[in-house]
């Protein structure tokens, strides 16, 4: 497994056999089984797999957790070696954003609601770094988790609009046995908060059950989700949404494909989860 922060070495490795296919899994590190499931999907469909580990500062707002974001490079590398990864790109900020850097990559409409409303500068950072990673690695396919549902929609829009020759593959959410979506940020939760965090899954289950049971008024479903979050003392609701699964426009009447999603702060940890019906 080659581990490098050098763009020339990445390019040299990637193009050593020009006809080979490469799968790319971009991550911010502190890897868990969700990340490894993307690696496995990439391995199954490509000759080689590249993983990037980079906590991208441009997708964090000044008040967010950039400085405290969990990091453990040695553990991550051991997991990736075990998973059979071929290339790991671990750039520094100076390599990604050298002095004089001044370019932006912005997707408009689908970045505005949900996470974009709560984190107005977030997606501009995500599209910028992913565009750079695509140009540096030039993968055949790129793997992203449904865990970050809006991110998959934003990046698919960017790939289509800017004609990136990359096939986007979206992989299912991996969960802990009790239903909590795996996330690097789960590390922040103490044991009471970890228990309280199950409220996200409970709210989604209730919402999906409501529409499956015949409820068609989207606001009634959103209200049920809000009530479930409100009943958990450690939880503070950011948003609940029942939106069209690709435009992200809030629904009045339930219609599939729909994205049920929510963001909730438990203690000091902001968690997101979603389900598509
Ligand atoms: P991150 O390191 O949080 O930026 O995540 C890197 C990639 O892993 C993103 O495409 C995420 O959507 C994906 N991912 C994170 N958590 C999970 C999960 N529980 N299941 C599947 N994919 C995930």
PDB file of C-alpha atoms and ligand atoms in Angstrom:
ATOM      1  CA  UNK A   1       0.000   0.000   0.000  1.00  0.00           C
ATOM      2  CA  UNK A   2       1.479   3.323  -1.072  1.00  0.00           C
ATOM      3  CA  UNK A   3       0.877   6.172   1.401  1.00  0.00           C
ATOM      4  CA  UNK A   4       1.795   9.606   0.111  1.00  0.00           C
ATOM      5  CA  UNK A   5       1.066  13.308   0.367  1.00  0.00           C
ATOM      6  CA  UNK A   6       2.670  13.924  -3.005  1.00  0.00           C
ATOM      7  CA  UNK A   7       0.419  14.704  -5.989  1.00  0.00           C
ATOM      8  CA  UNK A   8       3.026  13.645  -8.558  1.00  0.00           C
ATOM      9  CA  UNK A   9       3.419  10.273  -6.876  1.00  0.00           C
ATOM     10  CA  UNK A  10      -0.376   9.806  -6.863  1.00  0.00           C
ATOM     11  CA  UNK A  11      -0.535  10.576 -10.592  1.00  0.00           C
ATOM     12  CA  UNK A  12       2.441   8.326 -11.344  1.00  0.00           C
ATOM     13  CA  UNK A  13       0.831   5.427  -9.418  1.00  0.00           C
ATOM     14  CA  UNK A  14      -2.595   5.944 -10.930  1.00  0.00           C
ATOM     15  CA  UNK A  15      -1.297   6.036 -14.513  1.00  0.00           C
ATOM     16  CA  UNK A  16       1.301   3.226 -14.184  1.00  0.00           C
ATOM     17  CA  UNK A  17      -1.109   0.987 -16.067  1.00  0.00           C
ATOM     18  CA  UNK A  18      -3.352   3.346 -18.067  1.00  0.00           C
ATOM     19  CA  UNK A  19      -6.057   0.798 -18.864  1.00  0.00           C
ATOM     20  CA  UNK A  20      -6.582  -0.158 -15.179  1.00  0.00           C
ATOM     21  CA  UNK A  21      -9.750   0.986 -13.398  1.00  0.00           C
ATOM     22  CA  UNK A  22      -9.468   2.882 -10.108  1.00  0.00           C
ATOM     23  CA  UNK A  23     -12.081   3.345  -7.388  1.00  0.00           C
ATOM     24  CA  UNK A  24     -11.750   6.370  -5.101  1.00  0.00           C
ATOM     25  CA  UNK A  25     -13.087   6.644  -1.541  1.00  0.00           C
ATOM     26  CA  UNK A  26     -12.689  10.181  -0.157  1.00  0.00           C
ATOM     27  CA  UNK A  27     -12.727  10.357   3.661  1.00  0.00           C
ATOM     28  CA  UNK A  28     -11.808  12.606   6.562  1.00  0.00           C
ATOM     29  CA  UNK A  29     -10.251   9.651   8.400  1.00  0.00           C
ATOM     30  CA  UNK A  30     -11.040   8.217  11.830  1.00  0.00           C
ATOM     31  CA  UNK A  31     -12.361   5.306   9.857  1.00  0.00           C
ATOM     32  CA  UNK A  32     -15.190   2.982  10.845  1.00  0.00           C
ATOM     33  CA  UNK A  33     -16.967   0.085   9.173  1.00  0.00           C
ATOM     34  CA  UNK A  34     -19.067   2.505   7.086  1.00  0.00           C
ATOM     35  CA  UNK A  35     -15.917   3.784   5.395  1.00  0.00           C
ATOM     36  CA  UNK A  36     -14.603   0.233   4.979  1.00  0.00           C
ATOM     37  CA  UNK A  37     -17.872  -0.795   3.295  1.00  0.00           C
ATOM     38  CA  UNK A  38     -17.164   1.861   0.630  1.00  0.00           C
ATOM     39  CA  UNK A  39     -13.634   0.452   0.216  1.00  0.00           C
ATOM     40  CA  UNK A  40     -15.078  -3.035  -0.229  1.00  0.00           C
ATOM     41  CA  UNK A  41     -17.540  -1.816  -2.858  1.00  0.00           C
ATOM     42  CA  UNK A  42     -14.659  -0.099  -4.660  1.00  0.00           C
ATOM     43  CA  UNK A  43     -12.486  -3.204  -4.499  1.00  0.00           C
ATOM     44  CA  UNK A  44     -15.247  -5.373  -5.926  1.00  0.00           C
ATOM     45  CA  UNK A  45     -15.656  -3.232  -9.052  1.00  0.00           C
ATOM     46  CA  UNK A  46     -12.171  -1.831  -9.822  1.00  0.00           C
ATOM     47  CA  UNK A  47      -8.612  -3.057 -10.419  1.00  0.00           C
ATOM     48  CA  UNK A  48      -7.216  -0.670  -7.793  1.00  0.00           C
ATOM     49  CA  UNK A  49      -8.560   1.373  -4.886  1.00  0.00           C
ATOM     50  CA  UNK A  50      -7.394   4.769  -3.660  1.00  0.00           C
ATOM     51  CA  UNK A  51      -8.533   6.296  -0.353  1.00  0.00           C
ATOM     52  CA  UNK A  52      -7.973   9.894   0.627  1.00  0.00           C
ATOM     53  CA  UNK A  53      -7.705  10.973   4.253  1.00  0.00           C
ATOM     54  CA  UNK A  54      -8.035  14.718   4.562  1.00  0.00           C
ATOM     55  CA  UNK A  55      -9.909  16.823   7.122  1.00  0.00           C
ATOM     56  CA  UNK A  56     -10.800  19.556   4.670  1.00  0.00           C
ATOM     57  CA  UNK A  57     -10.805  22.957   6.416  1.00  0.00           C
ATOM     58  CA  UNK A  58     -12.897  24.693   3.735  1.00  0.00           C
ATOM     59  CA  UNK A  59     -15.988  22.617   4.606  1.00  0.00           C
ATOM     60  CA  UNK A  60     -15.913  23.629   8.301  1.00  0.00           C
ATOM     61  CA  UNK A  61     -17.272  26.978   9.516  1.00  0.00           C
ATOM     62  CA  UNK A  62     -15.097  28.863  12.042  1.00  0.00           C
ATOM     63  CA  UNK A  63     -17.269  27.766  15.005  1.00  0.00           C
ATOM     64  CA  UNK A  64     -17.333  24.080  13.968  1.00  0.00           C
ATOM     65  CA  UNK A  65     -15.164  21.149  15.097  1.00  0.00           C
ATOM     66  CA  UNK A  66     -12.204  21.348  12.664  1.00  0.00           C
ATOM     67  CA  UNK A  67      -9.576  21.505  15.422  1.00  0.00           C
ATOM     68  CA  UNK A  68     -11.137  18.753  17.522  1.00  0.00           C
ATOM     69  CA  UNK A  69     -12.219  16.471  14.639  1.00  0.00           C
ATOM     70  CA  UNK A  70     -11.004  12.981  15.664  1.00  0.00           C
ATOM     71  CA  UNK A  71      -7.807  11.834  13.961  1.00  0.00           C
ATOM     72  CA  UNK A  72      -5.840   8.556  14.161  1.00  0.00           C
ATOM     73  CA  UNK A  73      -3.771   8.111  11.021  1.00  0.00           C
ATOM     74  CA  UNK A  74      -1.863   5.014  12.146  1.00  0.00           C
ATOM     75  CA  UNK A  75      -5.056   3.158  13.009  1.00  0.00           C
ATOM     76  CA  UNK A  76      -6.664   4.283   9.735  1.00  0.00           C
ATOM     77  CA  UNK A  77      -3.688   3.052   7.701  1.00  0.00           C
ATOM     78  CA  UNK A  78      -3.761  -0.339   9.454  1.00  0.00           C
ATOM     79  CA  UNK A  79      -7.476  -0.707   8.614  1.00  0.00           C
ATOM     80  CA  UNK A  80      -6.899   0.284   4.988  1.00  0.00           C
ATOM     81  CA  UNK A  81      -3.931  -2.088   4.632  1.00  0.00           C
ATOM     82  CA  UNK A  82      -6.089  -4.878   6.016  1.00  0.00           C
ATOM     83  CA  UNK A  83      -8.859  -3.965   3.563  1.00  0.00           C
ATOM     84  CA  UNK A  84      -6.445  -4.286   0.633  1.00  0.00           C
ATOM     85  CA  UNK A  85      -6.264  -0.631  -0.421  1.00  0.00           C
ATOM     86  CA  UNK A  86      -3.569   0.208  -3.000  1.00  0.00           C
ATOM     87  CA  UNK A  87      -3.006   3.933  -2.549  1.00  0.00           C
ATOM     88  CA  UNK A  88      -3.686   6.362   0.314  1.00  0.00           C
ATOM     89  CA  UNK A  89      -3.404  10.091  -0.338  1.00  0.00           C
ATOM     90  CA  UNK A  90      -2.916  12.095   2.885  1.00  0.00           C
ATOM     91  CA  UNK A  91      -2.289  15.673   1.770  1.00  0.00           C
ATOM     92  CA  UNK A  92      -1.499  18.620   4.024  1.00  0.00           C
ATOM     93  CA  UNK A  93      -3.377  21.937   3.877  1.00  0.00           C
ATOM     94  CA  UNK A  94      -0.313  23.472   2.195  1.00  0.00           C
ATOM     95  CA  UNK A  95      -0.570  20.926  -0.635  1.00  0.00           C
ATOM     96  CA  UNK A  96      -4.336  21.324  -1.083  1.00  0.00           C
ATOM     97  CA  UNK A  97      -4.556  25.088  -0.569  1.00  0.00           C
ATOM     98  CA  UNK A  98      -1.138  26.630  -1.270  1.00  0.00           C
ATOM     99  CA  UNK A  99      -0.550  30.366  -0.918  1.00  0.00           C
ATOM    100  CA  UNK A 100      -2.405  32.224  -3.651  1.00  0.00           C
ATOM    101  CA  UNK A 101      -5.268  29.706  -3.878  1.00  0.00           C
ATOM    102  CA  UNK A 102      -8.458  31.521  -4.897  1.00  0.00           C
ATOM    103  CA  UNK A 103     -10.763  29.215  -6.856  1.00  0.00           C
ATOM    104  CA  UNK A 104     -14.304  28.221  -5.868  1.00  0.00           C
ATOM    105  CA  UNK A 105     -16.588  25.405  -7.046  1.00  0.00           C
ATOM    106  CA  UNK A 106     -20.213  26.098  -6.195  1.00  0.00           C
ATOM    107  CA  UNK A 107     -23.405  24.139  -6.795  1.00  0.00           C
ATOM    108  CA  UNK A 108     -26.431  26.364  -6.185  1.00  0.00           C
ATOM    109  CA  UNK A 109     -30.031  25.154  -5.633  1.00  0.00           C
ATOM    110  CA  UNK A 110     -29.543  21.744  -4.015  1.00  0.00           C
ATOM    111  CA  UNK A 111     -26.982  23.147  -1.558  1.00  0.00           C
ATOM    112  CA  UNK A 112     -29.473  25.607  -0.026  1.00  0.00           C
ATOM    113  CA  UNK A 113     -31.899  23.583   2.149  1.00  0.00           C
ATOM    114  CA  UNK A 114     -31.219  21.117   4.997  1.00  0.00           C
ATOM    115  CA  UNK A 115     -27.488  20.901   5.768  1.00  0.00           C
ATOM    116  CA  UNK A 116     -26.877  23.938   3.568  1.00  0.00           C
ATOM    117  CA  UNK A 117     -29.293  26.044   5.623  1.00  0.00           C
ATOM    118  CA  UNK A 118     -27.623  24.956   8.862  1.00  0.00           C
ATOM    119  CA  UNK A 119     -24.072  25.121   7.456  1.00  0.00           C
ATOM    120  CA  UNK A 120     -24.118  27.784   4.707  1.00  0.00           C
ATOM    121  CA  UNK A 121     -20.455  27.421   3.669  1.00  0.00           C
ATOM    122  CA  UNK A 122     -20.203  23.636   4.010  1.00  0.00           C
ATOM    123  CA  UNK A 123     -21.030  22.400   0.520  1.00  0.00           C
ATOM    124  CA  UNK A 124     -18.804  24.935  -1.247  1.00  0.00           C
ATOM    125  CA  UNK A 125     -15.938  23.345   0.696  1.00  0.00           C
ATOM    126  CA  UNK A 126     -17.095  19.830  -0.172  1.00  0.00           C
ATOM    127  CA  UNK A 127     -17.451  20.487  -3.906  1.00  0.00           C
ATOM    128  CA  UNK A 128     -14.100  22.289  -3.978  1.00  0.00           C
ATOM    129  CA  UNK A 129     -12.169  19.502  -2.296  1.00  0.00           C
ATOM    130  CA  UNK A 130     -13.895  16.686  -4.197  1.00  0.00           C
ATOM    131  CA  UNK A 131     -13.279  18.458  -7.530  1.00  0.00           C
ATOM    132  CA  UNK A 132      -9.602  18.702  -6.585  1.00  0.00           C
ATOM    133  CA  UNK A 133      -9.438  15.052  -5.502  1.00  0.00           C
ATOM    134  CA  UNK A 134     -11.091  13.960  -8.753  1.00  0.00           C
ATOM    135  CA  UNK A 135      -8.524  15.926 -10.759  1.00  0.00           C
ATOM    136  CA  UNK A 136      -5.599  14.647  -8.696  1.00  0.00           C
ATOM    137  CA  UNK A 137      -6.585  10.958  -8.709  1.00  0.00           C
ATOM    138  CA  UNK A 138      -8.717  10.762 -11.862  1.00  0.00           C
ATOM    139  CA  UNK A 139     -10.658   7.723 -10.643  1.00  0.00           C
ATOM    140  CA  UNK A 140     -12.885   5.578 -12.842  1.00  0.00           C
ATOM    141  CA  UNK A 141     -15.490   5.431 -10.062  1.00  0.00           C
ATOM    142  CA  UNK A 142     -15.966   7.344  -6.812  1.00  0.00           C
ATOM    143  CA  UNK A 143     -17.747   5.959  -3.730  1.00  0.00           C
ATOM    144  CA  UNK A 144     -19.858   8.015  -1.325  1.00  0.00           C
ATOM    145  CA  UNK A 145     -22.161   7.061   1.549  1.00  0.00           C
ATOM    146  CA  UNK A 146     -25.915   7.610   1.608  1.00  0.00           C
ATOM    147  CA  UNK A 147     -25.282   8.702   5.229  1.00  0.00           C
ATOM    148  CA  UNK A 148     -24.556  12.153   3.768  1.00  0.00           C
ATOM    149  CA  UNK A 149     -27.608  12.141   1.496  1.00  0.00           C
ATOM    150  CA  UNK A 150     -27.504  15.781   0.420  1.00  0.00           C
ATOM    151  CA  UNK A 151     -23.771  15.538  -0.240  1.00  0.00           C
ATOM    152  CA  UNK A 152     -24.419  12.710  -2.734  1.00  0.00           C
ATOM    153  CA  UNK A 153     -27.004  14.861  -4.534  1.00  0.00           C
ATOM    154  CA  UNK A 154     -24.735  17.920  -4.609  1.00  0.00           C
ATOM    155  CA  UNK A 155     -21.741  15.936  -5.882  1.00  0.00           C
ATOM    156  CA  UNK A 156     -23.759  14.110  -8.537  1.00  0.00           C
ATOM    157  CA  UNK A 157     -24.953  17.530  -9.741  1.00  0.00           C
ATOM    158  CA  UNK A 158     -21.354  18.791  -9.854  1.00  0.00           C
ATOM    159  CA  UNK A 159     -20.139  15.726 -11.782  1.00  0.00           C
ATOM    160  CA  UNK A 160     -22.928  16.124 -14.315  1.00  0.00           C
ATOM    161  CA  UNK A 161     -22.634  19.909 -14.671  1.00  0.00           C
ATOM    162  CA  UNK A 162     -18.829  19.962 -14.964  1.00  0.00           C
ATOM    163  CA  UNK A 163     -18.551  16.770 -17.054  1.00  0.00           C
ATOM    164  CA  UNK A 164     -16.214  14.946 -14.690  1.00  0.00           C
ATOM    165  CA  UNK A 165     -15.468  11.557 -16.287  1.00  0.00           C
ATOM    166  CA  UNK A 166     -16.198   9.769 -13.011  1.00  0.00           C
ATOM    167  CA  UNK A 167     -18.905   7.236 -12.277  1.00  0.00           C
ATOM    168  CA  UNK A 168     -20.552   8.033  -8.931  1.00  0.00           C
ATOM    169  CA  UNK A 169     -21.491   5.077  -6.712  1.00  0.00           C
ATOM    170  CA  UNK A 170     -23.679   5.678  -3.648  1.00  0.00           C
ATOM    171  CA  UNK A 171     -23.450   3.030  -0.900  1.00  0.00           C
ATOM    172  CA  UNK A 172     -25.966   2.232   1.882  1.00  0.00           C
ATOM    173  CA  UNK A 173     -25.701   3.537   5.451  1.00  0.00           C
ATOM    174  CA  UNK A 174     -23.903   1.195   7.857  1.00  0.00           C
ATOM    175  CA  UNK A 175     -25.425   1.186  11.333  1.00  0.00           C
ATOM    176  CA  UNK A 176     -24.492  -0.028  14.800  1.00  0.00           C
ATOM    177  CA  UNK A 177     -26.544  -3.066  15.929  1.00  0.00           C
ATOM    178  CA  UNK A 178     -28.963  -0.750  17.782  1.00  0.00           C
ATOM    179  CA  UNK A 179     -29.587   1.351  14.661  1.00  0.00           C
ATOM    180  CA  UNK A 180     -27.327   4.376  15.218  1.00  0.00           C
ATOM    181  CA  UNK A 181     -25.731   5.359  11.911  1.00  0.00           C
ATOM    182  CA  UNK A 182     -21.955   4.924  12.133  1.00  0.00           C
ATOM    183  CA  UNK A 183     -20.099   8.235  12.205  1.00  0.00           C
ATOM    184  CA  UNK A 184     -16.657   9.430  13.238  1.00  0.00           C
ATOM    185  CA  UNK A 185     -18.458  12.003  15.405  1.00  0.00           C
ATOM    186  CA  UNK A 186     -20.147   9.258  17.506  1.00  0.00           C
ATOM    187  CA  UNK A 187     -16.842   9.220  19.418  1.00  0.00           C
ATOM    188  CA  UNK A 188     -17.859  12.541  21.015  1.00  0.00           C
ATOM    189  CA  UNK A 189     -20.920  10.984  22.720  1.00  0.00           C
ATOM    190  CA  UNK A 190     -20.798   9.982  26.395  1.00  0.00           C
ATOM    191  CA  UNK A 191     -22.859   6.942  27.397  1.00  0.00           C
ATOM    192  CA  UNK A 192     -26.073   8.866  28.184  1.00  0.00           C
ATOM    193  CA  UNK A 193     -25.752  10.780  24.913  1.00  0.00           C
ATOM    194  CA  UNK A 194     -25.007   7.574  23.009  1.00  0.00           C
ATOM    195  CA  UNK A 195     -28.320   6.186  24.302  1.00  0.00           C
ATOM    196  CA  UNK A 196     -30.156   9.445  23.513  1.00  0.00           C
ATOM    197  CA  UNK A 197     -28.743   9.390  19.965  1.00  0.00           C
ATOM    198  CA  UNK A 198     -31.066   6.475  19.146  1.00  0.00           C
ATOM    199  CA  UNK A 199     -33.842   9.074  18.945  1.00  0.00           C
ATOM    200  CA  UNK A 200     -32.813   9.841  15.340  1.00  0.00           C
ATOM    201  CA  UNK A 201     -33.477   6.274  14.265  1.00  0.00           C
ATOM    202  CA  UNK A 202     -36.750   6.191  16.260  1.00  0.00           C
ATOM    203  CA  UNK A 203     -37.984   9.366  14.558  1.00  0.00           C
ATOM    204  CA  UNK A 204     -37.135   8.007  11.107  1.00  0.00           C
ATOM    205  CA  UNK A 205     -38.789   4.664  11.858  1.00  0.00           C
ATOM    206  CA  UNK A 206     -41.970   6.409  13.021  1.00  0.00           C
ATOM    207  CA  UNK A 207     -42.054   8.639   9.954  1.00  0.00           C
ATOM    208  CA  UNK A 208     -41.552   5.783   7.520  1.00  0.00           C
ATOM    209  CA  UNK A 209     -44.173   3.709   9.378  1.00  0.00           C
ATOM    210  CA  UNK A 210     -46.611   6.617   9.156  1.00  0.00           C
ATOM    211  CA  UNK A 211     -46.387   6.908   5.364  1.00  0.00           C
ATOM    212  CA  UNK A 212     -46.420   3.145   4.939  1.00  0.00           C
ATOM    213  CA  UNK A 213     -49.544   3.160   7.115  1.00  0.00           C
ATOM    214  CA  UNK A 214     -51.204   5.575   4.698  1.00  0.00           C
ATOM    215  CA  UNK A 215     -50.426   9.049   6.076  1.00  0.00           C
ATOM    216  CA  UNK A 216     -50.089  11.347   3.075  1.00  0.00           C
ATOM    217  CA  UNK A 217     -49.801  14.810   4.646  1.00  0.00           C
ATOM    218  CA  UNK A 218     -46.063  15.473   4.867  1.00  0.00           C
ATOM    219  CA  UNK A 219     -46.396  18.099   7.605  1.00  0.00           C
ATOM    220  CA  UNK A 220     -48.165  15.570   9.850  1.00  0.00           C
ATOM    221  CA  UNK A 221     -45.201  13.233   9.386  1.00  0.00           C
ATOM    222  CA  UNK A 222     -42.669  15.991  10.075  1.00  0.00           C
ATOM    223  CA  UNK A 223     -44.653  16.917  13.209  1.00  0.00           C
ATOM    224  CA  UNK A 224     -44.468  13.311  14.433  1.00  0.00           C
ATOM    225  CA  UNK A 225     -40.687  13.368  13.992  1.00  0.00           C
ATOM    226  CA  UNK A 226     -40.421  16.702  15.854  1.00  0.00           C
ATOM    227  CA  UNK A 227     -42.505  15.322  18.741  1.00  0.00           C
ATOM    228  CA  UNK A 228     -40.249  12.261  19.088  1.00  0.00           C
ATOM    229  CA  UNK A 229     -37.117  14.439  19.183  1.00  0.00           C
ATOM    230  CA  UNK A 230     -38.760  16.854  21.656  1.00  0.00           C
ATOM    231  CA  UNK A 231     -39.430  13.956  24.039  1.00  0.00           C
ATOM    232  CA  UNK A 232     -35.697  13.215  24.360  1.00  0.00           C
ATOM    233  CA  UNK A 233     -34.256  15.638  26.956  1.00  0.00           C
ATOM    234  CA  UNK A 234     -30.661  15.466  25.652  1.00  0.00           C
ATOM    235  CA  UNK A 235     -31.686  16.158  22.052  1.00  0.00           C
ATOM    236  CA  UNK A 236     -31.977  19.554  20.393  1.00  0.00           C
ATOM    237  CA  UNK A 237     -33.644  19.507  16.988  1.00  0.00           C
ATOM    238  CA  UNK A 238     -31.974  21.286  14.088  1.00  0.00           C
ATOM    239  CA  UNK A 239     -34.356  20.186  11.311  1.00  0.00           C
ATOM    240  CA  UNK A 240     -36.640  17.411  10.160  1.00  0.00           C
ATOM    241  CA  UNK A 241     -37.424  17.092   6.477  1.00  0.00           C
ATOM    242  CA  UNK A 242     -39.636  15.058   4.189  1.00  0.00           C
ATOM    243  CA  UNK A 243     -38.497  16.182   0.764  1.00  0.00           C
ATOM    244  CA  UNK A 244     -38.339  15.046  -2.824  1.00  0.00           C
ATOM    245  CA  UNK A 245     -35.360  12.680  -2.969  1.00  0.00           C
ATOM    246  CA  UNK A 246     -33.499  14.465  -5.760  1.00  0.00           C
ATOM    247  CA  UNK A 247     -34.672  18.094  -5.760  1.00  0.00           C
ATOM    248  CA  UNK A 248     -34.808  18.286  -1.926  1.00  0.00           C
ATOM    249  CA  UNK A 249     -37.940  20.451  -2.165  1.00  0.00           C
ATOM    250  CA  UNK A 250     -40.149  19.882   0.912  1.00  0.00           C
ATOM    251  CA  UNK A 251     -43.223  17.799   0.110  1.00  0.00           C
ATOM    252  CA  UNK A 252     -46.785  18.733   0.925  1.00  0.00           C
ATOM    253  CA  UNK A 253     -48.173  15.338  -0.037  1.00  0.00           C
ATOM    254  CA  UNK A 254     -46.030  12.246   0.392  1.00  0.00           C
ATOM    255  CA  UNK A 255     -44.779  10.910  -2.958  1.00  0.00           C
ATOM    256  CA  UNK A 256     -41.875   8.603  -3.684  1.00  0.00           C
ATOM    257  CA  UNK A 257     -38.964   8.863  -4.069  1.00  0.00           C
ATOM    258  CA  UNK A 258     -38.876  10.819  -0.814  1.00  0.00           C
ATOM    259  CA  UNK A 259     -35.952  11.595   1.481  1.00  0.00           C
ATOM    260  CA  UNK A 260     -36.733  11.561   5.201  1.00  0.00           C
ATOM    261  CA  UNK A 261     -33.873  13.337   6.947  1.00  0.00           C
ATOM    262  CA  UNK A 262     -33.023  15.084  10.178  1.00  0.00           C
ATOM    263  CA  UNK A 263     -30.222  16.762  12.087  1.00  0.00           C
ATOM    264  CA  UNK A 264     -30.176  16.703  15.873  1.00  0.00           C
ATOM    265  CA  UNK A 265     -27.619  17.944  18.372  1.00  0.00           C
ATOM    266  CA  UNK A 266     -27.066  15.569  21.277  1.00  0.00           C
ATOM    267  CA  UNK A 267     -25.061  17.318  23.985  1.00  0.00           C
ATOM    268  CA  UNK A 268     -22.503  19.097  21.811  1.00  0.00           C
ATOM    269  CA  UNK A 269     -22.520  16.620  18.940  1.00  0.00           C
ATOM    270  CA  UNK A 270     -24.493  17.284  15.779  1.00  0.00           C
ATOM    271  CA  UNK A 271     -25.785  14.056  14.212  1.00  0.00           C
ATOM    272  CA  UNK A 272     -27.582  13.458  10.915  1.00  0.00           C
ATOM    273  CA  UNK A 273     -29.492  10.485   9.559  1.00  0.00           C
ATOM    274  CA  UNK A 274     -31.880   9.742   6.710  1.00  0.00           C
ATOM    275  CA  UNK A 275     -33.901   7.173   4.850  1.00  0.00           C
ATOM    276  CA  UNK A 276     -35.173   7.095   1.280  1.00  0.00           C
ATOM    277  CA  UNK A 277     -38.608   5.620   0.585  1.00  0.00           C
TER     278      UNK A 277
HETATM  279  P1  LIG B   1     -16.382  11.257   6.206  1.00  0.00           P
HETATM  280  O1  LIG B   1     -15.060  10.681   6.618  1.00  0.00           O
HETATM  281  O2  LIG B   1     -17.335  11.456   7.333  1.00  0.00           O
HETATM  282  O3  LIG B   1     -16.238  12.454   5.316  1.00  0.00           O
HETATM  283  O4  LIG B   1     -17.061  10.150   5.306  1.00  0.00           O
HETATM  284  C1  LIG B   1     -16.436   9.657   4.160  1.00  0.00           C
HETATM  285  C2  LIG B   1     -17.426   8.878   3.345  1.00  0.00           C
HETATM  286  O5  LIG B   1     -17.929   7.786   4.119  1.00  0.00           O
HETATM  287  C3  LIG B   1     -18.630   9.718   2.926  1.00  0.00           C
HETATM  288  O6  LIG B   1     -18.989   9.392   1.590  1.00  0.00           O
HETATM  289  C4  LIG B   1     -19.677   9.287   3.908  1.00  0.00           C
HETATM  290  O7  LIG B   1     -21.005   9.430   3.430  1.00  0.00           O
HETATM  291  C5  LIG B   1     -19.337   7.825   4.091  1.00  0.00           C
HETATM  292  N1  LIG B   1     -19.904   7.330   5.345  1.00  0.00           N
HETATM  293  C6  LIG B   1     -19.829   7.925   6.570  1.00  0.00           C
HETATM  294  N2  LIG B   1     -20.530   7.230   7.468  1.00  0.00           N
HETATM  295  C7  LIG B   1     -21.070   6.168   6.812  1.00  0.00           C
HETATM  296  C8  LIG B   1     -21.920   5.082   7.193  1.00  0.00           C
HETATM  297  N3  LIG B   1     -22.364   4.937   8.446  1.00  0.00           N
HETATM  298  N4  LIG B   1     -22.278   4.184   6.241  1.00  0.00           N
HETATM  299  C9  LIG B   1     -21.839   4.333   4.963  1.00  0.00           C
HETATM  300  N5  LIG B   1     -21.041   5.324   4.542  1.00  0.00           N
HETATM  301  C10 LIG B   1     -20.668   6.234   5.446  1.00  0.00           C
END
